[in-house]
Amino acid sequence: MTTRLLEEKRGVVLGVANDRSIAWGCAQACAHHGAELAFGYPNDAMKKRVEELAQTMPGAPVLLCDVTKDDDISAFFAKLKEHWGSIDFVVHSIAFAHRDDLKNPFLQTPRDHFALAMDVSAYSLVAVAREAAPLMTNGGSIVTMTYYGAEKVIPNYNVMGVAKAALEACTRYLAYDLGPQSIRINAISAGPIRTLSASAISDLRIMLDVAEKTAPLRRNVTQTEVGNAALYLLSDLASGVTGEVHHVDCGYNTLGLSAYEPSGE
Ligand code: NAD
Ligand code: 0WE
């Protein structure tokens, strides 16, 4: 590799669960381009998994960061300030909704489930950006992950679609607030990918099959391809790019998805 797009840069990756995570695709692309990385994990159950993967990147700190907890987020960035002094980028690759809410009619979404999905999947970007920004003393770049269900109805995506619409709007408003500090923030709208979260979705097979048949590239996107798009947005190549949703989906959003009906209905 001759180009080292992130040489001398230090960044945070939130959302690694295993080697199929989109966050891990981003981490690998960044590491290949010379970045030094730190990882966050939400609980003890995830700690070992993240540590095992991070071991392949010598010296990478692995620290607790449940994004529903303000104290976790501030302690996470306080430790990084001590360790590094400053940071250059953040990858936010986190979402959660109750499983039932991705199956039952959206109409039935309980108030507290709606709030949880919004908290983990949208507000957390605001909370993370607020704590990360003071460490981005030379400017910075933040990337988050969204999905087409923010723009159009994807059957069963439900409350996650609403949360992703909020996440995309948060990206624009944060870009406006952070722009004066030369901090950019962008979202990548990825096509369907078989990850830990996605494999819990009963219609994922259908989403993957439909995309493969009808997207202009006639295939599905990979974690590596999403990681490479994140690499560009995190690097100085994208120095004039902020507040945008970038589709990395093989042209998935050109589908006539209104013709799609979930499993046999
Ligand atoms: P994944 O399961 O590998 O990653 C989701 C991560 O969220 C996990 O690492 C999990 O630990 C983390 N997380 C959940 N709650 C958390 C909390 N409270 N604090 C900290 N971390 C928490 O699945 P993925 O598919 O790689 O998902 C990553 C992102 O990509 C999500 O935002 C998802 O919506 C988005 N996305 C996924 C697809 C897809 O088809 N897989 C497509 C488009 C966008
Ligand atoms: O953002 C996502 C999935 C996010 C997700 C997945 C789960 C499953 C396990 C959030 N919370 C949970 N909670 C759980 O308990 N994607 C973009 C993948 C996805 O999800 C769908 C899709 C696709 C694609 C749901 C319905 C239809 C298509």
Tab-separated table of C-alpha atoms and ligand atoms in Angstrom:
chain	number	residue	atom	x	y	z
A	1	MET	CA	0.000	0.000	0.000
A	2	THR	CA	1.532	3.286	-1.034
A	3	THR	CA	-1.183	5.698	0.111
A	4	ARG	CA	-1.527	6.129	3.852
A	5	LEU	CA	-4.635	8.275	4.125
A	6	LEU	CA	-4.736	8.312	7.933
A	7	GLU	CA	-1.017	8.424	8.787
A	8	GLU	CA	-0.474	10.256	12.099
A	9	LYS	CA	-4.215	10.187	12.846
A	10	ARG	CA	-5.882	8.768	15.939
A	11	GLY	CA	-9.451	7.637	15.992
A	12	VAL	CA	-12.210	5.984	17.962
A	13	VAL	CA	-14.341	3.083	16.712
A	14	LEU	CA	-17.671	2.427	18.482
A	15	GLY	CA	-19.813	-0.567	17.512
A	16	VAL	CA	-17.518	-3.557	17.037
A	17	ALA	CA	-19.348	-6.747	18.102
A	18	ASN	CA	-17.460	-9.281	15.979
A	19	ASP	CA	-15.414	-9.563	12.776
A	20	ARG	CA	-18.558	-9.118	10.645
A	21	SER	CA	-19.444	-5.754	12.212
A	22	ILE	CA	-19.472	-2.775	9.874
A	23	ALA	CA	-17.401	-1.044	12.579
A	24	TRP	CA	-14.726	-3.720	12.153
A	25	GLY	CA	-14.683	-3.120	8.384
A	26	CYS	CA	-14.079	0.557	9.162
A	27	ALA	CA	-11.373	-0.273	11.741
A	28	GLN	CA	-9.492	-2.455	9.258
A	29	ALA	CA	-9.604	0.154	6.483
A	30	CYS	CA	-8.375	2.823	8.927
A	31	ALA	CA	-5.610	0.632	10.367
A	32	HIS	CA	-4.372	-0.284	6.870
A	33	HIS	CA	-4.018	3.423	6.204
A	34	GLY	CA	-1.888	4.104	9.254
A	35	ALA	CA	-4.455	5.210	11.852
A	36	GLU	CA	-4.020	4.468	15.545
A	37	LEU	CA	-7.326	3.222	16.954
A	38	ALA	CA	-9.222	2.956	20.232
A	39	PHE	CA	-12.360	0.855	20.707
A	40	GLY	CA	-15.447	1.141	22.878
A	41	TYR	CA	-17.630	-1.700	24.192
A	42	PRO	CA	-21.022	-1.472	25.923
A	43	ASN	CA	-20.851	-4.193	28.621
A	44	ASP	CA	-18.846	-7.091	30.073
A	45	ALA	CA	-20.355	-9.560	27.607
A	46	MET	CA	-18.851	-7.593	24.692
A	47	LYS	CA	-15.532	-6.719	26.371
A	48	LYS	CA	-13.698	-9.959	25.548
A	49	ARG	CA	-14.925	-10.070	21.943
A	50	VAL	CA	-13.696	-6.543	21.256
A	51	GLU	CA	-10.404	-7.127	23.096
A	52	GLU	CA	-9.710	-10.223	21.017
A	53	LEU	CA	-10.187	-8.357	17.735
A	54	ALA	CA	-8.320	-5.256	18.949
A	55	GLN	CA	-5.301	-7.448	19.809
A	56	THR	CA	-4.555	-7.572	16.076
A	57	MET	CA	-3.922	-3.799	16.320
A	58	PRO	CA	-1.122	-3.485	18.884
A	59	GLY	CA	-1.562	-0.822	21.557
A	60	ALA	CA	-5.204	-0.099	20.738
A	61	PRO	CA	-7.047	0.872	23.954
A	62	VAL	CA	-10.343	-0.986	24.576
A	63	LEU	CA	-12.579	0.966	26.956
A	64	LEU	CA	-16.117	0.810	28.363
A	65	CYS	CA	-18.614	3.048	26.549
A	66	ASP	CA	-22.330	2.279	26.825
A	67	VAL	CA	-23.715	5.153	24.731
A	68	THR	CA	-26.936	5.294	26.779
A	69	LYS	CA	-24.816	6.497	29.741
A	70	ASP	CA	-23.460	10.051	29.765
A	71	ASP	CA	-20.930	9.074	32.460
A	72	ASP	CA	-19.554	6.245	30.305
A	73	ILE	CA	-19.138	8.575	27.326
A	74	SER	CA	-17.384	11.303	29.326
A	75	ALA	CA	-15.107	8.787	31.107
A	76	PHE	CA	-14.288	7.166	27.739
A	77	PHE	CA	-13.128	10.428	26.176
A	78	ALA	CA	-11.409	11.566	29.410
A	79	LYS	CA	-9.263	8.412	29.294
A	80	LEU	CA	-8.423	9.036	25.649
A	81	LYS	CA	-7.473	12.627	26.427
A	82	GLU	CA	-5.058	11.299	29.037
A	83	HIS	CA	-3.718	8.644	26.653
A	84	TRP	CA	-3.427	10.657	23.428
A	85	GLY	CA	-4.133	14.324	24.202
A	86	SER	CA	-6.177	14.740	21.045
A	87	ILE	CA	-8.097	12.666	18.487
A	88	ASP	CA	-8.862	13.065	14.783
A	89	PHE	CA	-11.918	10.927	14.087
A	90	VAL	CA	-14.822	8.863	15.427
A	91	VAL	CA	-16.722	5.990	13.821
A	92	HIS	CA	-20.221	5.613	15.329
A	93	SER	CA	-21.699	2.280	14.213
A	94	ILE	CA	-24.392	1.587	16.803
A	95	ALA	CA	-28.127	0.889	16.716
A	96	PHE	CA	-30.650	-0.919	18.884
A	97	ALA	CA	-34.376	-1.516	18.972
A	98	HIS	CA	-36.366	-4.235	20.745
A	99	ARG	CA	-36.619	-7.281	18.517
A	100	ASP	CA	-40.442	-7.291	18.693
A	101	ASP	CA	-40.545	-3.764	17.306
A	102	LEU	CA	-38.827	-4.995	14.101
A	103	LYS	CA	-41.603	-7.555	13.596
A	104	ASN	CA	-44.891	-6.139	14.936
A	105	PRO	CA	-46.723	-3.320	13.120
A	106	PHE	CA	-45.003	0.057	13.676
A	107	LEU	CA	-48.367	1.283	14.956
A	108	GLN	CA	-47.901	-0.909	18.049
A	109	THR	CA	-44.523	0.534	19.123
A	110	PRO	CA	-44.704	1.234	22.893
A	111	ARG	CA	-43.559	4.667	24.125
A	112	ASP	CA	-40.601	3.321	26.110
A	113	HIS	CA	-39.396	1.153	23.194
A	114	PHE	CA	-39.590	4.158	20.855
A	115	ALA	CA	-37.518	6.188	23.333
A	116	LEU	CA	-34.900	3.447	23.697
A	117	ALA	CA	-34.434	3.059	19.924
A	118	MET	CA	-34.083	6.841	19.560
A	119	ASP	CA	-31.682	7.063	22.515
A	120	VAL	CA	-29.274	4.319	21.404
A	121	SER	CA	-29.548	4.841	17.649
A	122	ALA	CA	-29.848	8.640	17.226
A	123	TYR	CA	-29.238	10.685	20.399
A	124	SER	CA	-26.021	8.781	21.108
A	125	LEU	CA	-24.438	10.462	18.077
A	126	VAL	CA	-25.107	13.875	19.651
A	127	ALA	CA	-23.747	12.793	23.043
A	128	VAL	CA	-20.620	11.242	21.492
A	129	ALA	CA	-19.974	14.248	19.211
A	130	ARG	CA	-20.243	16.638	22.179
A	131	GLU	CA	-17.593	14.744	24.171
A	132	ALA	CA	-15.344	14.025	21.175
A	133	ALA	CA	-15.271	17.580	19.794
A	134	PRO	CA	-13.097	19.118	22.559
A	135	LEU	CA	-10.430	16.487	21.778
A	136	MET	CA	-10.471	17.338	18.052
A	137	THR	CA	-8.093	20.265	18.429
A	138	ASN	CA	-6.855	20.006	14.830
A	139	GLY	CA	-10.322	19.568	13.366
A	140	GLY	CA	-11.858	16.165	12.919
A	141	SER	CA	-14.249	13.835	11.151
A	142	ILE	CA	-17.157	11.761	12.459
A	143	VAL	CA	-18.929	9.020	10.497
A	144	THR	CA	-22.172	7.254	11.448
A	145	MET	CA	-24.118	4.395	9.832
A	146	THR	CA	-27.650	4.712	8.518
A	147	TYR	CA	-30.019	2.746	6.260
A	148	TYR	CA	-32.509	3.418	3.454
A	149	GLY	CA	-35.398	2.738	5.854
A	150	ALA	CA	-34.830	6.349	7.055
A	151	GLU	CA	-36.014	7.650	3.675
A	152	LYS	CA	-38.686	5.189	2.561
A	153	VAL	CA	-40.772	2.540	4.319
A	154	ILE	CA	-38.965	-0.784	4.486
A	155	PRO	CA	-41.415	-3.341	5.901
A	156	ASN	CA	-40.526	-4.248	9.508
A	157	TYR	CA	-37.705	-1.701	9.859
A	158	ASN	CA	-40.323	0.337	11.749
A	159	VAL	CA	-39.002	2.284	14.746
A	160	MET	CA	-35.441	1.879	13.453
A	161	GLY	CA	-36.481	3.769	10.297
A	162	VAL	CA	-37.761	6.618	12.453
A	163	ALA	CA	-34.552	6.564	14.522
A	164	LYS	CA	-32.405	6.584	11.349
A	165	ALA	CA	-34.379	9.558	9.984
A	166	ALA	CA	-33.539	11.348	13.250
A	167	LEU	CA	-29.898	10.206	12.989
A	168	GLU	CA	-29.628	11.683	9.484
A	169	ALA	CA	-31.118	14.984	10.667
A	170	CYS	CA	-28.751	14.955	13.678
A	171	THR	CA	-25.875	14.580	11.202
A	172	ARG	CA	-26.928	17.789	9.408
A	173	TYR	CA	-27.460	19.835	12.592
A	174	LEU	CA	-24.204	18.601	14.146
A	175	ALA	CA	-22.354	19.470	10.929
A	176	TYR	CA	-23.669	23.035	11.264
A	177	ASP	CA	-22.612	23.344	14.922
A	178	LEU	CA	-19.194	21.707	14.507
A	179	GLY	CA	-18.234	23.219	11.139
A	180	PRO	CA	-16.611	26.338	12.659
A	181	GLN	CA	-14.163	24.001	14.474
A	182	SER	CA	-13.365	22.212	11.189
A	183	ILE	CA	-15.109	19.101	12.484
A	184	ARG	CA	-17.036	17.285	9.745
A	185	ILE	CA	-19.769	14.710	10.242
A	186	ASN	CA	-21.282	12.419	7.634
A	187	ALA	CA	-23.528	9.363	7.481
A	188	ILE	CA	-23.065	6.303	5.289
A	189	SER	CA	-26.293	4.640	4.181
A	190	ALA	CA	-25.223	1.031	3.725
A	191	GLY	CA	-27.160	-1.620	1.843
A	192	PRO	CA	-28.173	-4.789	3.714
A	193	ILE	CA	-25.208	-6.763	5.097
A	194	ARG	CA	-25.257	-9.979	7.131
A	195	THR	CA	-23.922	-8.853	10.534
A	196	LEU	CA	-24.800	-9.901	14.092
A	197	SER	CA	-27.631	-7.320	14.311
A	198	ALA	CA	-28.900	-7.956	10.809
A	199	SER	CA	-28.920	-11.759	11.098
A	200	ALA	CA	-31.592	-11.468	13.803
A	201	ILE	CA	-33.925	-10.040	11.139
A	202	SER	CA	-36.154	-12.706	9.584
A	203	ASP	CA	-36.520	-10.850	6.269
A	204	LEU	CA	-32.801	-10.168	5.816
A	205	ARG	CA	-32.458	-13.025	3.298
A	206	ILE	CA	-35.191	-11.409	1.190
A	207	MET	CA	-33.604	-7.945	1.436
A	208	LEU	CA	-30.241	-9.381	0.343
A	209	ASP	CA	-31.806	-11.370	-2.518
A	210	VAL	CA	-33.866	-8.458	-3.832
A	211	ALA	CA	-30.854	-6.120	-3.766
A	212	GLU	CA	-28.712	-8.695	-5.544
A	213	LYS	CA	-31.265	-9.068	-8.344
A	214	THR	CA	-32.240	-5.432	-8.862
A	215	ALA	CA	-29.491	-3.041	-7.674
A	216	PRO	CA	-27.472	-1.573	-10.574
A	217	LEU	CA	-24.335	-3.446	-9.461
A	218	ARG	CA	-26.451	-6.671	-9.139
A	219	ARG	CA	-24.800	-7.679	-5.875
A	220	ASN	CA	-24.660	-6.752	-2.186
A	221	VAL	CA	-22.199	-4.371	-0.602
A	222	THR	CA	-19.539	-5.663	1.850
A	223	GLN	CA	-18.225	-4.459	5.200
A	224	THR	CA	-14.930	-3.753	3.415
A	225	GLU	CA	-16.637	-1.455	0.920
A	226	VAL	CA	-18.431	0.450	3.685
A	227	GLY	CA	-15.116	0.630	5.578
A	228	ASN	CA	-13.383	2.100	2.525
A	229	ALA	CA	-16.101	4.750	2.144
A	230	ALA	CA	-15.678	5.607	5.844
A	231	LEU	CA	-11.908	5.811	5.278
A	232	TYR	CA	-12.440	8.451	2.583
A	233	LEU	CA	-14.836	10.476	4.770
A	234	LEU	CA	-12.456	10.288	7.754
A	235	SER	CA	-9.455	11.331	5.655
A	236	ASP	CA	-8.423	14.763	4.397
A	237	LEU	CA	-9.606	13.719	0.908
A	238	ALA	CA	-13.109	14.624	2.143
A	239	SER	CA	-12.041	17.969	3.674
A	240	GLY	CA	-14.937	19.805	2.006
A	241	VAL	CA	-17.597	17.190	2.691
A	242	THR	CA	-19.910	17.452	5.711
A	243	GLY	CA	-23.544	17.059	6.778
A	244	GLU	CA	-24.290	14.501	4.062
A	245	VAL	CA	-25.755	11.023	3.764
A	246	HIS	CA	-23.605	8.961	1.377
A	247	HIS	CA	-25.156	5.819	-0.098
A	248	VAL	CA	-22.909	2.758	-0.272
A	249	ASP	CA	-25.438	0.188	-1.353
A	250	CYS	CA	-24.770	-0.967	-4.938
A	251	GLY	CA	-27.645	1.296	-6.021
A	252	TYR	CA	-30.107	-0.454	-3.686
A	253	ASN	CA	-32.114	2.773	-3.267
A	254	THR	CA	-33.056	2.708	-6.938
A	255	LEU	CA	-35.175	-0.404	-6.269
A	256	GLY	CA	-38.904	-0.432	-6.815
A	257	LEU	CA	-39.282	-1.555	-3.236
A	258	SER	CA	-43.019	-0.864	-3.215
A	259	ALA	CA	-43.293	-4.180	-5.063
A	260	TYR	CA	-41.616	-5.945	-2.131
A	261	GLU	CA	-43.759	-7.783	0.411
A	262	PRO	CA	-42.155	-9.483	3.416
A	263	SER	CA	-42.210	-13.271	3.809
A	264	GLY	CA	-45.115	-14.669	1.871
A	265	GLU	CA	-47.748	-12.014	2.598
B	1	NAD	P1	-23.400	-5.153	14.755
B	1	NAD	O1	-24.313	-5.950	15.592
B	1	NAD	O2	-22.112	-5.752	14.385
B	1	NAD	O3	-23.124	-3.724	15.440
B	1	NAD	C1	-24.063	-3.061	16.270
B	1	NAD	C2	-23.265	-2.575	17.475
B	1	NAD	O4	-24.046	-1.718	18.313
B	1	NAD	C3	-22.767	-3.713	18.350
B	1	NAD	O5	-21.358	-3.684	18.418
B	1	NAD	C4	-23.360	-3.398	19.717
B	1	NAD	O6	-22.509	-3.742	20.791
B	1	NAD	C5	-23.515	-1.893	19.601
B	1	NAD	N1	-24.398	-1.329	20.629
B	1	NAD	C6	-25.724	-1.574	20.830
B	1	NAD	N2	-26.158	-0.895	21.903
B	1	NAD	C7	-25.089	-0.196	22.400
B	1	NAD	C8	-24.891	0.689	23.497
B	1	NAD	N3	-25.890	1.008	24.331
B	1	NAD	N4	-23.658	1.226	23.689
B	1	NAD	C9	-22.644	0.914	22.856
B	1	NAD	N5	-22.759	0.081	21.811
B	1	NAD	C10	-23.966	-0.466	21.582
B	1	NAD	O7	-24.258	-4.783	13.452
B	1	NAD	P2	-23.949	-3.810	12.205
B	1	NAD	O8	-24.861	-4.263	11.142
B	1	NAD	O9	-22.488	-3.738	11.949
B	1	NAD	O10	-24.486	-2.416	12.737
B	1	NAD	C11	-23.700	-1.239	12.811
B	1	NAD	C12	-24.471	-0.025	12.315
B	1	NAD	O11	-24.707	-0.181	10.911
B	1	NAD	C13	-25.842	0.178	12.941
B	1	NAD	O12	-26.046	1.564	13.144
B	1	NAD	C14	-26.786	-0.341	11.891
B	1	NAD	O13	-28.056	0.256	11.977
B	1	NAD	C15	-26.051	0.131	10.647
B	1	NAD	N6	-26.463	-0.510	9.375
B	1	NAD	C16	-26.459	-1.863	9.246
B	1	NAD	C17	-26.835	-2.446	8.031
B	1	NAD	C18	-26.880	-3.943	7.855
B	1	NAD	O14	-27.617	-4.403	6.978
B	1	NAD	N7	-26.108	-4.710	8.628
B	1	NAD	C19	-27.192	-1.625	6.956
B	1	NAD	C20	-27.175	-0.239	7.115
B	1	NAD	C21	-26.799	0.315	8.339
B	2	0WE	O1	-30.051	-1.239	11.235
B	2	0WE	C1	-30.238	-2.424	11.005
B	2	0WE	C2	-30.528	-3.414	12.125
B	2	0WE	C3	-30.478	-2.771	13.480
B	2	0WE	C4	-30.997	-3.603	14.614
B	2	0WE	C5	-31.094	-4.986	14.597
B	2	0WE	C6	-31.554	-5.662	15.723
B	2	0WE	C7	-31.746	-7.161	15.748
B	2	0WE	C8	-31.641	-7.719	17.156
B	2	0WE	C9	-31.390	-2.927	15.751
B	2	0WE	N1	-31.845	-3.578	16.844
B	2	0WE	C10	-31.924	-4.913	16.851
B	2	0WE	N2	-32.396	-5.532	17.982
B	2	0WE	C11	-32.339	-6.880	18.177
B	2	0WE	O2	-32.806	-7.400	19.195
B	2	0WE	N3	-30.200	-2.849	9.685
B	2	0WE	C12	-30.080	-1.863	8.644
B	2	0WE	C13	-30.348	-4.266	9.289
B	2	0WE	C14	-31.772	-4.498	8.917
B	2	0WE	O3	-32.725	-4.577	9.869
B	2	0WE	C15	-33.943	-4.771	9.225
B	2	0WE	C16	-33.736	-4.798	7.828
B	2	0WE	C17	-32.332	-4.613	7.638
B	2	0WE	C18	-31.616	-4.543	6.345
B	2	0WE	C19	-35.222	-4.912	9.750
B	2	0WE	C20	-36.301	-5.123	8.879
B	2	0WE	C21	-36.097	-5.150	7.505
B	2	0WE	C22	-34.820	-4.991	6.960
